[in-house]
CSV table of C-alpha atoms and ligand atoms in Angstrom, one decimal:
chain,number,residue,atom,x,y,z
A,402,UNK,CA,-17.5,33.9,-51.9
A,403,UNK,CA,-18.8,37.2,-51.4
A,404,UNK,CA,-20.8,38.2,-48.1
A,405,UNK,CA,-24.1,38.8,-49.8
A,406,UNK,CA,-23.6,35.0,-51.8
A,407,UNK,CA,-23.1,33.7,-48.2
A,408,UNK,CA,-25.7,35.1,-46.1
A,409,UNK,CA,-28.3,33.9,-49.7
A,410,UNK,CA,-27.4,30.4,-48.6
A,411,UNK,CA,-30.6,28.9,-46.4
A,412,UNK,CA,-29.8,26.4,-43.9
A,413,UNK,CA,-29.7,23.6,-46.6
A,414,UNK,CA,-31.7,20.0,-45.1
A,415,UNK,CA,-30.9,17.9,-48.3
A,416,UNK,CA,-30.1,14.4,-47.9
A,417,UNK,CA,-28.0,14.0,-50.8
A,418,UNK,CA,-26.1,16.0,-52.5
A,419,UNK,CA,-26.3,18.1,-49.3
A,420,UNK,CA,-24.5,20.5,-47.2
A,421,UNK,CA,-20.8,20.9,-47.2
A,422,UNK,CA,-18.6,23.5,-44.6
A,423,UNK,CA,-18.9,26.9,-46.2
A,424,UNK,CA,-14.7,27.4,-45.6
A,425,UNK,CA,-14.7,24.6,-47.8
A,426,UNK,CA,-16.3,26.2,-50.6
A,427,UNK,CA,-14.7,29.2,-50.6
A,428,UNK,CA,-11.4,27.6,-50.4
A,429,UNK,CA,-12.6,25.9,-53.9
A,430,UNK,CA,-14.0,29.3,-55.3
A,431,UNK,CA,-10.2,31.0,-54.6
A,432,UNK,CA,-8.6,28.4,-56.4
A,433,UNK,CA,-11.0,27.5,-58.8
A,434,UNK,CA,-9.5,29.8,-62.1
A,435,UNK,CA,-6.0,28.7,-61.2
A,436,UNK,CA,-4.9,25.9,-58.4
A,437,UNK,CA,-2.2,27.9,-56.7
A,438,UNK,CA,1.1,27.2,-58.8
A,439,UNK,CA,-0.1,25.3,-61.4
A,440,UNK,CA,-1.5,28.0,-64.0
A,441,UNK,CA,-4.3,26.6,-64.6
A,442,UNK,CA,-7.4,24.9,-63.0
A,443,UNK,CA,-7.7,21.7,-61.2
A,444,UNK,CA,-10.8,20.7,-63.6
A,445,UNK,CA,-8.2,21.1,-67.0
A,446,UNK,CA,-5.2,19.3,-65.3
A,447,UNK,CA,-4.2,15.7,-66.3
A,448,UNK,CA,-4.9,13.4,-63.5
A,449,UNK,CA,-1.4,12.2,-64.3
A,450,UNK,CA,0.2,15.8,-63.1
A,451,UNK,CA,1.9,15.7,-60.1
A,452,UNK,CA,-0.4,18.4,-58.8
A,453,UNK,CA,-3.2,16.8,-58.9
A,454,UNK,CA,-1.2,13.2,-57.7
A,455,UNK,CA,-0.5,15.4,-54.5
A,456,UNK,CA,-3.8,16.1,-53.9
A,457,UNK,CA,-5.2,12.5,-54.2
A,458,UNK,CA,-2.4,11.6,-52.0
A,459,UNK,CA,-3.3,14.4,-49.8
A,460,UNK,CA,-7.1,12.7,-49.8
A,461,UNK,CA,-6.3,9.3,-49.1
A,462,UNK,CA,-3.9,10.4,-46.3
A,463,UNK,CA,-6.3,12.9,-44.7
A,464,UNK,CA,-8.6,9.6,-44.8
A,465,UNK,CA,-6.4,7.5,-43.5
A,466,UNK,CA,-5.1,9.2,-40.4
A,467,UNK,CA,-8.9,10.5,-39.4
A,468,UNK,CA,-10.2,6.9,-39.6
A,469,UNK,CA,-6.9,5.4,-38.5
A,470,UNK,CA,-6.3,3.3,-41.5
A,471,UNK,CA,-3.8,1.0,-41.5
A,472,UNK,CA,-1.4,-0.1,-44.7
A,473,UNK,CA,-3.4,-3.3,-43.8
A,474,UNK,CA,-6.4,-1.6,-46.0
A,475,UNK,CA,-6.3,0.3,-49.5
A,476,UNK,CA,-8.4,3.6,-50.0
A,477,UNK,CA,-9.6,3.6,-53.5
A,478,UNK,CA,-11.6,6.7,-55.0
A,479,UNK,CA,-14.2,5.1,-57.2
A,480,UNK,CA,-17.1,6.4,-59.6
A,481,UNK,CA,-20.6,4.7,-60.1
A,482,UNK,CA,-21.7,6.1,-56.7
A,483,UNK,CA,-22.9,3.9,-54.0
A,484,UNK,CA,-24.6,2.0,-56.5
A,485,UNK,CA,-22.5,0.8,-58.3
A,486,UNK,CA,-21.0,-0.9,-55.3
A,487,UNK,CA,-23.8,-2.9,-54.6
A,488,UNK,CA,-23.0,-4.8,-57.7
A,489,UNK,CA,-19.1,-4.3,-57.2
A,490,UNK,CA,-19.1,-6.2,-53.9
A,491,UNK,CA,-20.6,-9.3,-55.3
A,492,UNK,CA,-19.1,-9.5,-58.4
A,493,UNK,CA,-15.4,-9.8,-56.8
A,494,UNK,CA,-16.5,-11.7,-53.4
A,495,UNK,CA,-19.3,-13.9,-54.3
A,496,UNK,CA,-19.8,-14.4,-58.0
A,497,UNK,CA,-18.0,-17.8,-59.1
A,498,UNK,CA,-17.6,-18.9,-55.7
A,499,UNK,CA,-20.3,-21.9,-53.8
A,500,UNK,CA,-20.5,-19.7,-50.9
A,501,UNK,CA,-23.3,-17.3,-49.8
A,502,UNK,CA,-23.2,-14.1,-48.6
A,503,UNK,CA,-25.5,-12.6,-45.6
A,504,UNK,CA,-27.2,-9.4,-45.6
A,505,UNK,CA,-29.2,-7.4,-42.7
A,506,UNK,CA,-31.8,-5.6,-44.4
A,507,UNK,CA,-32.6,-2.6,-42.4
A,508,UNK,CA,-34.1,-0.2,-45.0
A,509,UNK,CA,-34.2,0.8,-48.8
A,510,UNK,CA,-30.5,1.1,-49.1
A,511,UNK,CA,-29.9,-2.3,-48.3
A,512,UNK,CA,-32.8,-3.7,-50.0
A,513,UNK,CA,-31.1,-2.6,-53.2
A,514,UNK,CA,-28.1,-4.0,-52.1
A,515,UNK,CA,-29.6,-6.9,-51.6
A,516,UNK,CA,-31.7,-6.8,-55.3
A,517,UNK,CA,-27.9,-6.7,-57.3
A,518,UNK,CA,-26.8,-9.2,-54.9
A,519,UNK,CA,-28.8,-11.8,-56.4
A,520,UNK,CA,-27.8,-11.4,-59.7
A,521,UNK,CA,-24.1,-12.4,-58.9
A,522,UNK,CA,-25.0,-15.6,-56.2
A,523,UNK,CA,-26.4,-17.0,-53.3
A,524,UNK,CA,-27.2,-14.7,-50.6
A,525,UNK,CA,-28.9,-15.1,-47.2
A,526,UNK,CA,-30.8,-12.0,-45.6
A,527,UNK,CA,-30.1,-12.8,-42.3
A,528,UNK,CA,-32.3,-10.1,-40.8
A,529,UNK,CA,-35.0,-8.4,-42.5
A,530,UNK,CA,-36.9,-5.3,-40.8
A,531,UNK,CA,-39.1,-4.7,-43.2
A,532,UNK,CA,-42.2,-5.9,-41.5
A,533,UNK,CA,-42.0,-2.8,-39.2
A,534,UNK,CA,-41.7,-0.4,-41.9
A,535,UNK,CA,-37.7,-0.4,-41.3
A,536,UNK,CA,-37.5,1.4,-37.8
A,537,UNK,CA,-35.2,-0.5,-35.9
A,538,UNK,CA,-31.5,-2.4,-36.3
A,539,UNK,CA,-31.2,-5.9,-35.1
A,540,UNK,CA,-30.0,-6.9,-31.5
A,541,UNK,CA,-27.0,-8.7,-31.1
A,542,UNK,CA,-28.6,-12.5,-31.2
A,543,UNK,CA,-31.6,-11.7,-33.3
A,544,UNK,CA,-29.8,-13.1,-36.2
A,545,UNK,CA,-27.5,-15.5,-37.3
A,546,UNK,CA,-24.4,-15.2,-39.6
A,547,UNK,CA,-22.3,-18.8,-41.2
A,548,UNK,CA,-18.8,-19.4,-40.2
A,549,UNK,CA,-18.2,-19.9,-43.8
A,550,UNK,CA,-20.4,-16.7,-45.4
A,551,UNK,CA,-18.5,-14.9,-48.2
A,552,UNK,CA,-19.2,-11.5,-46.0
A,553,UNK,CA,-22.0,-10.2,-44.0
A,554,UNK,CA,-23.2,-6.9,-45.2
A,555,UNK,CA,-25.4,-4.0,-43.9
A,556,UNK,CA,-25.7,-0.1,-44.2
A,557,UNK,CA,-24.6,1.5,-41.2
A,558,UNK,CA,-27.4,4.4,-41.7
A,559,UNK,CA,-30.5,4.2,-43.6
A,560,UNK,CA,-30.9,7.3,-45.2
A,561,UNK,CA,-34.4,6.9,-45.9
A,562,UNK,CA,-35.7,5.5,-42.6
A,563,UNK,CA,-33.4,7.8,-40.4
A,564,UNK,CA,-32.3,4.4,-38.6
A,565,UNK,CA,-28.2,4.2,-38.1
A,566,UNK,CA,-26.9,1.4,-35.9
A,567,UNK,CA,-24.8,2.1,-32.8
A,568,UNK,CA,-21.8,-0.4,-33.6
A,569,UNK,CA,-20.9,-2.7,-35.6
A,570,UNK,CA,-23.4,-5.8,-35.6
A,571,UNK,CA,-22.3,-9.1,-34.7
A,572,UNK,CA,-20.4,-10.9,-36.9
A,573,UNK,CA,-18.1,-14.1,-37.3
A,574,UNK,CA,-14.1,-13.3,-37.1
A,575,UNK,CA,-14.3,-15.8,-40.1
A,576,UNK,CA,-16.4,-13.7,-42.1
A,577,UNK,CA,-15.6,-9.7,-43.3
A,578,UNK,CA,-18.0,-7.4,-42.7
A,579,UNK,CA,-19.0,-4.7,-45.2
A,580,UNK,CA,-20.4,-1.8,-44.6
A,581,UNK,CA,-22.4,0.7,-46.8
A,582,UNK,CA,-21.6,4.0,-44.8
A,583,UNK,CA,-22.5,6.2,-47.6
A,584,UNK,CA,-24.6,8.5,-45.3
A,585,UNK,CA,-22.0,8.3,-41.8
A,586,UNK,CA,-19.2,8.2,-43.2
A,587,UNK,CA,-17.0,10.3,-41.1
A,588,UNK,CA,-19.8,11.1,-38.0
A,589,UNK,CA,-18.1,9.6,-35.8
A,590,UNK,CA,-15.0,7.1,-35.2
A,591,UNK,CA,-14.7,3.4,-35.8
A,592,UNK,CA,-12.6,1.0,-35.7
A,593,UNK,CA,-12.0,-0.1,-38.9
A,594,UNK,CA,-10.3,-3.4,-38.5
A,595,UNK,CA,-13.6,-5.0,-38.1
A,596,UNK,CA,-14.5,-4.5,-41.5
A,597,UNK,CA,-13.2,-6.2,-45.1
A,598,UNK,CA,-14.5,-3.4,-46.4
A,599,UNK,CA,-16.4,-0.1,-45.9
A,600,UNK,CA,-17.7,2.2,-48.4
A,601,UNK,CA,-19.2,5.6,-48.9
A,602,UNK,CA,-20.1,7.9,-52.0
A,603,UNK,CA,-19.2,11.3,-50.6
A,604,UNK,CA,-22.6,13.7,-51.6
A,605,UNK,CA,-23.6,12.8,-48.1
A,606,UNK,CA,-21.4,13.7,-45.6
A,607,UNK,CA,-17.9,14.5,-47.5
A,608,UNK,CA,-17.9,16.2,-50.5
A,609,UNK,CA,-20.0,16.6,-54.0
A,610,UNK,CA,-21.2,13.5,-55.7
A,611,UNK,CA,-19.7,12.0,-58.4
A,612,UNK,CA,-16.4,9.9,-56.0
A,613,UNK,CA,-17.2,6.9,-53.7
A,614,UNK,CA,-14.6,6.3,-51.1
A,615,UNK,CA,-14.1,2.3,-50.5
A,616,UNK,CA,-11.3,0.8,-48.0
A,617,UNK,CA,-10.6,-2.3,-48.6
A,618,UNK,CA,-9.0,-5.2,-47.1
A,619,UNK,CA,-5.5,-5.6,-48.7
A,620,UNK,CA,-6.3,-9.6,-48.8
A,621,UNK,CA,-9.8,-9.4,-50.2
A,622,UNK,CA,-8.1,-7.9,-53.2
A,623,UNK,CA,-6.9,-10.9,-54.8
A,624,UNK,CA,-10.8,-12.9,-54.8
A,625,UNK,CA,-12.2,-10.9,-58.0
A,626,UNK,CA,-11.6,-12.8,-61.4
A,627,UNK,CA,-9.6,-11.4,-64.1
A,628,UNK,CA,-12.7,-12.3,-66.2
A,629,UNK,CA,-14.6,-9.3,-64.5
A,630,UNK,CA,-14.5,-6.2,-66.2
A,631,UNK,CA,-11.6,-4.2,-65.8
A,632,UNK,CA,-13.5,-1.4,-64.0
A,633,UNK,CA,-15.3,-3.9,-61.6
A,634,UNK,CA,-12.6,-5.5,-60.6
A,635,UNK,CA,-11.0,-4.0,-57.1
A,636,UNK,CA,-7.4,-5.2,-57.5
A,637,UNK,CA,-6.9,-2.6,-61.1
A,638,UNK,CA,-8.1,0.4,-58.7
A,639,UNK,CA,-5.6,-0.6,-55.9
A,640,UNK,CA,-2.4,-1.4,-58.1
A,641,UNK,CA,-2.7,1.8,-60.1
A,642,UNK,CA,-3.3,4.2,-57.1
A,643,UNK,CA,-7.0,5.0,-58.2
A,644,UNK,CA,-5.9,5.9,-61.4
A,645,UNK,CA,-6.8,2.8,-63.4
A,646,UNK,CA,-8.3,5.2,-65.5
A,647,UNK,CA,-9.4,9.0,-65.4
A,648,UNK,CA,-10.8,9.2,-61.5
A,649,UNK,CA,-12.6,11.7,-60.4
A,650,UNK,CA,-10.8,14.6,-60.1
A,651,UNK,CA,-12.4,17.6,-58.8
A,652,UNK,CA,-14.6,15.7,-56.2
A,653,UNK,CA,-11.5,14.0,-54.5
A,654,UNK,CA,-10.2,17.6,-54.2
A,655,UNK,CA,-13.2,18.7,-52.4
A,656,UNK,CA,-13.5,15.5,-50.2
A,657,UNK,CA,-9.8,16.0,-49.5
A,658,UNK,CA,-10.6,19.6,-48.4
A,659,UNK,CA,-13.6,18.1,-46.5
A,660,UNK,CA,-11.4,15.3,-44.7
A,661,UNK,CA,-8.9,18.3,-43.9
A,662,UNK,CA,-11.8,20.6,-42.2
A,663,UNK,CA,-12.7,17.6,-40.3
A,664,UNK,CA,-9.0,17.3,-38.8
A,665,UNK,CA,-8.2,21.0,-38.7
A,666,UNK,CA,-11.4,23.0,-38.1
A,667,UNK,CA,-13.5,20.4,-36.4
A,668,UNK,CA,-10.4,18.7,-34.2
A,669,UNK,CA,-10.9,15.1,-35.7
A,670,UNK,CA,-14.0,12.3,-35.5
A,671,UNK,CA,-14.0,12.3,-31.6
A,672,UNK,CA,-14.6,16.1,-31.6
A,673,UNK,CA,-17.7,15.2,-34.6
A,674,UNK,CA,-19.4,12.8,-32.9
A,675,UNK,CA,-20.2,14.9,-30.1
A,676,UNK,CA,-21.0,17.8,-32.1
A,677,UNK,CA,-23.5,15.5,-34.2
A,678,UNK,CA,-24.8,14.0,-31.0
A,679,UNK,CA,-25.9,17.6,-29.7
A,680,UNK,CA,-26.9,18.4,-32.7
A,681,UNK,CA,-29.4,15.8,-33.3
A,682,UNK,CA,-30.7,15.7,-29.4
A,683,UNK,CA,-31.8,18.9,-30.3
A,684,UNK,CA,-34.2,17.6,-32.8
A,685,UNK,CA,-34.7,14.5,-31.1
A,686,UNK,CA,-35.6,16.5,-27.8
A,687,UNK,CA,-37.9,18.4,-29.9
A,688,UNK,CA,-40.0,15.2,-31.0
A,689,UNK,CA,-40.0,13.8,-27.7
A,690,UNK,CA,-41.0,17.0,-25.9
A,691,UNK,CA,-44.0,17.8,-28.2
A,692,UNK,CA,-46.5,15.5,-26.3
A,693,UNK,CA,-46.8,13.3,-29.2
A,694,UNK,CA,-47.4,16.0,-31.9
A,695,UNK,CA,-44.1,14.5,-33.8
A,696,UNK,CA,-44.0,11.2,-34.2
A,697,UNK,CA,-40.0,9.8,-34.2
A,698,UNK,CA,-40.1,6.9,-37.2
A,699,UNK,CA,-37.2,5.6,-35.9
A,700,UNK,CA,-37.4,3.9,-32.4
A,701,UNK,CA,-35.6,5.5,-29.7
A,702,UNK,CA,-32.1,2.7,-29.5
A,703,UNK,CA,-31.3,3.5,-33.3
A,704,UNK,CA,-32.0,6.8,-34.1
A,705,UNK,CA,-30.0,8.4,-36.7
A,706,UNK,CA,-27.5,11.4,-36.0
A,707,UNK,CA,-27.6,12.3,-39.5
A,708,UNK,CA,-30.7,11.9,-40.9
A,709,UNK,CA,-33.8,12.6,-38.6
A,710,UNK,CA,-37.1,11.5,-39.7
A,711,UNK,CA,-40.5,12.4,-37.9
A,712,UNK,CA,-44.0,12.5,-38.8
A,713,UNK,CA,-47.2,15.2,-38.2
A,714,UNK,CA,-50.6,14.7,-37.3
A,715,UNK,CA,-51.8,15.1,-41.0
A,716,UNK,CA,-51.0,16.1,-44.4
A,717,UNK,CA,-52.3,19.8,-43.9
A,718,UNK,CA,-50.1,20.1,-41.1
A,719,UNK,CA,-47.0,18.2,-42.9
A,720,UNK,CA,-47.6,20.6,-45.7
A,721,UNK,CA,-47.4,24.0,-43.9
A,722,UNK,CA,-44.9,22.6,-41.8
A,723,UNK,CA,-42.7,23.1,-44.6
A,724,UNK,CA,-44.0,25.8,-46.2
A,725,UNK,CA,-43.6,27.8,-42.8
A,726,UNK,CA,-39.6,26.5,-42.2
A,727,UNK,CA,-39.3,27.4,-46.1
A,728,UNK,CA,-40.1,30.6,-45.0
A,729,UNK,CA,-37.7,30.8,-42.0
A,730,UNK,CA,-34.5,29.8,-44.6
A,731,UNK,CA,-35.0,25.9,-43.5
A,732,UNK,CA,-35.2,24.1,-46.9
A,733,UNK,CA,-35.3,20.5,-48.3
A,734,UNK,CA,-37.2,19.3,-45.3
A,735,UNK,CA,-39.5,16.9,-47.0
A,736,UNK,CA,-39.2,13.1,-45.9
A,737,UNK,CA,-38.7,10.7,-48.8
A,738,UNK,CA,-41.9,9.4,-50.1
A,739,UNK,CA,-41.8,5.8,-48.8
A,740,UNK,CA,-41.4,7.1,-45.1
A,741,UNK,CA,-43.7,10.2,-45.4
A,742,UNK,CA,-43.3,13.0,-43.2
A,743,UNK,CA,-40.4,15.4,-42.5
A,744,UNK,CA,-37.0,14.4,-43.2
A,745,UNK,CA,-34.3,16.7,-41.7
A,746,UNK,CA,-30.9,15.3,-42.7
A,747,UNK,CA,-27.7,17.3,-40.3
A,748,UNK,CA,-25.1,16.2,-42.0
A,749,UNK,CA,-21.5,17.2,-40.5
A,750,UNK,CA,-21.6,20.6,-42.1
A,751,UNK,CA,-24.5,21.8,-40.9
A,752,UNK,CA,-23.8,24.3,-38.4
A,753,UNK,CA,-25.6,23.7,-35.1
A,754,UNK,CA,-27.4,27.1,-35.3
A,755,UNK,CA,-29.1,25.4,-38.3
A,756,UNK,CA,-30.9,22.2,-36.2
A,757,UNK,CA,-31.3,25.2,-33.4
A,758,UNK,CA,-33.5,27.2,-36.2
A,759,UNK,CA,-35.3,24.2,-36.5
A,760,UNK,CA,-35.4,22.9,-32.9
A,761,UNK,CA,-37.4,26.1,-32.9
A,762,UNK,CA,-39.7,26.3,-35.8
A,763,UNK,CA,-40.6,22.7,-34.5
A,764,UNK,CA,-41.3,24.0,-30.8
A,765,UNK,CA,-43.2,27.1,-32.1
A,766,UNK,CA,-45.3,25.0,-34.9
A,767,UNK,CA,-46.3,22.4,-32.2
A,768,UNK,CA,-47.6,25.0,-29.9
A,769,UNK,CA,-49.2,26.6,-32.2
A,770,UNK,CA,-51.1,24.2,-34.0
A,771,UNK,CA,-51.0,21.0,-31.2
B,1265,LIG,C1,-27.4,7.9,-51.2
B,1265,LIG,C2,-27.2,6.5,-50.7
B,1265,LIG,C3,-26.9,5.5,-51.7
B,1265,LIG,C4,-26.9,5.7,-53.2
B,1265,LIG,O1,-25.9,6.5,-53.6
B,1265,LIG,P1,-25.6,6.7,-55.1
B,1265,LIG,O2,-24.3,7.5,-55.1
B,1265,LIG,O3,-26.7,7.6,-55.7
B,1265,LIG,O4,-25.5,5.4,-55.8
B,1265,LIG,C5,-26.6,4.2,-51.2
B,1265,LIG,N1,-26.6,4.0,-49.8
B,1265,LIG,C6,-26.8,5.0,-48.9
B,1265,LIG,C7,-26.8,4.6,-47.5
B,1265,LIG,C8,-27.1,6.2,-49.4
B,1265,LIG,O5,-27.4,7.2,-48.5
């Protein structure tokens, strides 16, 4: 990338597709023509070449030793987004079976969940925070789960509402959790032994869209029925190494990269999580210190490190809010229509001097028009 293309680029708010670590990008401009050694590009390779077999190996290891997954899970690269996981999940662990699954509705991600979820069986929503416009998680207690649930499910970090949960909720050693982590996938460590399964498309926070990441419980594999289609069904991905049929090649090389910059540059998810928590208190502090100015959507116990969402006093002010960060290279700053407001997702590759920018702006705006 040349200097000038670099120094074009504004400090990029987008919740999705969104920011990714400029080193990142240029490693994929210098190889784009021509992956080194194979003479020619990734994007013309067979996914069958042992090039590009290296590389999705590469991806899934990178995965696995940041997260610390065991040989107990798989890691399958998947298409059909996020979305199309709302209906996968189902259709292997509940459809055909008399059990019901539980879902904790905490904002518009899960409510679609929840919408294909009912097309494949019974399903409980255990906890449903809609009545407060979405702005809080559940406490440990506020909700039941059944010994015998097919899984309990939630999303990790609404998007939307700007409302991520701590930890993992509470939920029965009888019953896997799932988790939609599409928009916190990789913020900050977990263990993932608590989970039967955990997904993430990566246009949040690891690569361009177009792959979704899922790990899996080994033993969950075998509870989809050969009836589903062959695509749908999670045991095809795992036995043929995510190559069932043609994956997604040139977004599991950029999420590989991605994983790689988080273990290299960035010194693993340890290292991240403090990095996003600065980040986002600077935003957060911001909010807080504007003598009510911005007001925080999400309450104060569940506020998101990604995805920060805050309203103004009124729409003229919400407007040249971000007409005036536009201005001052700050982009993509408007909150999504169902929350209103500013919407300032910092996804792990957005540097910290981009939330200070903003810290700022917001600081200057608020005393200036307050
Ligand atoms: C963006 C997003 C989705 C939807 O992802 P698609 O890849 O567009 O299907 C689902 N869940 C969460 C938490 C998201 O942020």
């Amino acid at each position: 990338m040349t200097a000038t293309a670099v120094s074009q680029r504004a400090f990029n708010f987008s919740a999705g597709p969104a920011v990714l670590p400029v080193s990142v990008l240029q490693e994929v401009q210098d190889e784009l023509l021509c992956l080194p050694g194979a003479r020619t590009s990734l994007m013309e390779m067979s996914h069958r070449e042992k090039e590009f077999i290296e590389i999705l190996h590469d991806a899934e290891n990178s995965l696995r030793s940041l997260m610390g997954i065991s040989d107990d899970y798989a890691v399958l690269f998947l298409q059909g987004g996020a979305a199309l996981q709302f209906s996968m999940i189902p259709a292997n662990l509940l459809r055909g079976t008399d059990k019901t699954a539980a879902y904790i509705q905490t904002g518009t991600w899960g409510k679609k969940a929840i919408g294909e979820a009912k097309k494949e069986g019974k399903i409980n929503v255990v906890y449903d925070a809609a009545t407060s416009n979405f702005n809080h998680v559940p406490a440990a207690g506020d909700y039941q789960v059944a010994d015998d649930a097919a899984y309990l499910y939630y999303c990790s970090n609404e998007t939307i509402q700007g409302v991520q949960f701590q930890s993992e909720p509470e939920c029965p050693s009888s019953v896997p959790l799932i988790s939609d982590a599409s928009s916190d996938f990789l913020c900050r460590p977990l263990d993932i032994n608590k989970y039967g399964l955990l997904y993430a498309c990566a246009q949040k926070n690891a690569g361009p869209a177009g792959v979704t990441a899922v790990i899996i419980r080994r033993d969950l594999l075998d509870r989809g029925s050969d009836q589903l289609p062959g695509y749908l069904n999670y045991k095809n991905h795992a036995e043929n190494d995510s190559e069932w049929n043609t994956p997604p090649t040139f977004a599991i090389y950029v999420l590989g990269k991605v994983a790689r910059w988080l273990t290299n540059d960035i010194g693993g998810l340890d290292a991240m999580e403090k990095i996003n928590r600065e980040k986002s208190q600077l935003l957060y502090s911001a909010i807080d210190e504007s003598d009510g100015f911005y007001a925080s959507h999400a309450k104060p116990d569940c506020r998101s490190t990604m995805n920060v969402t805050f309203n103004l006093p009124n729409d003229e002010l919400l407007t040249a809010f971000i007409k005036g960060a536009a201005e001052n290279d700050l982009v993509n700053l408007k909150g999504h229509r169902s929350v209103g407001g500013i919407r300032a997702s910092i996804y792990n590759a957005m540097p910290r001097e981009g939330v200070e920018c903003l810290a700022n702006f917001m600081k200057d705006f608020a005393s200036k028009n307050g």
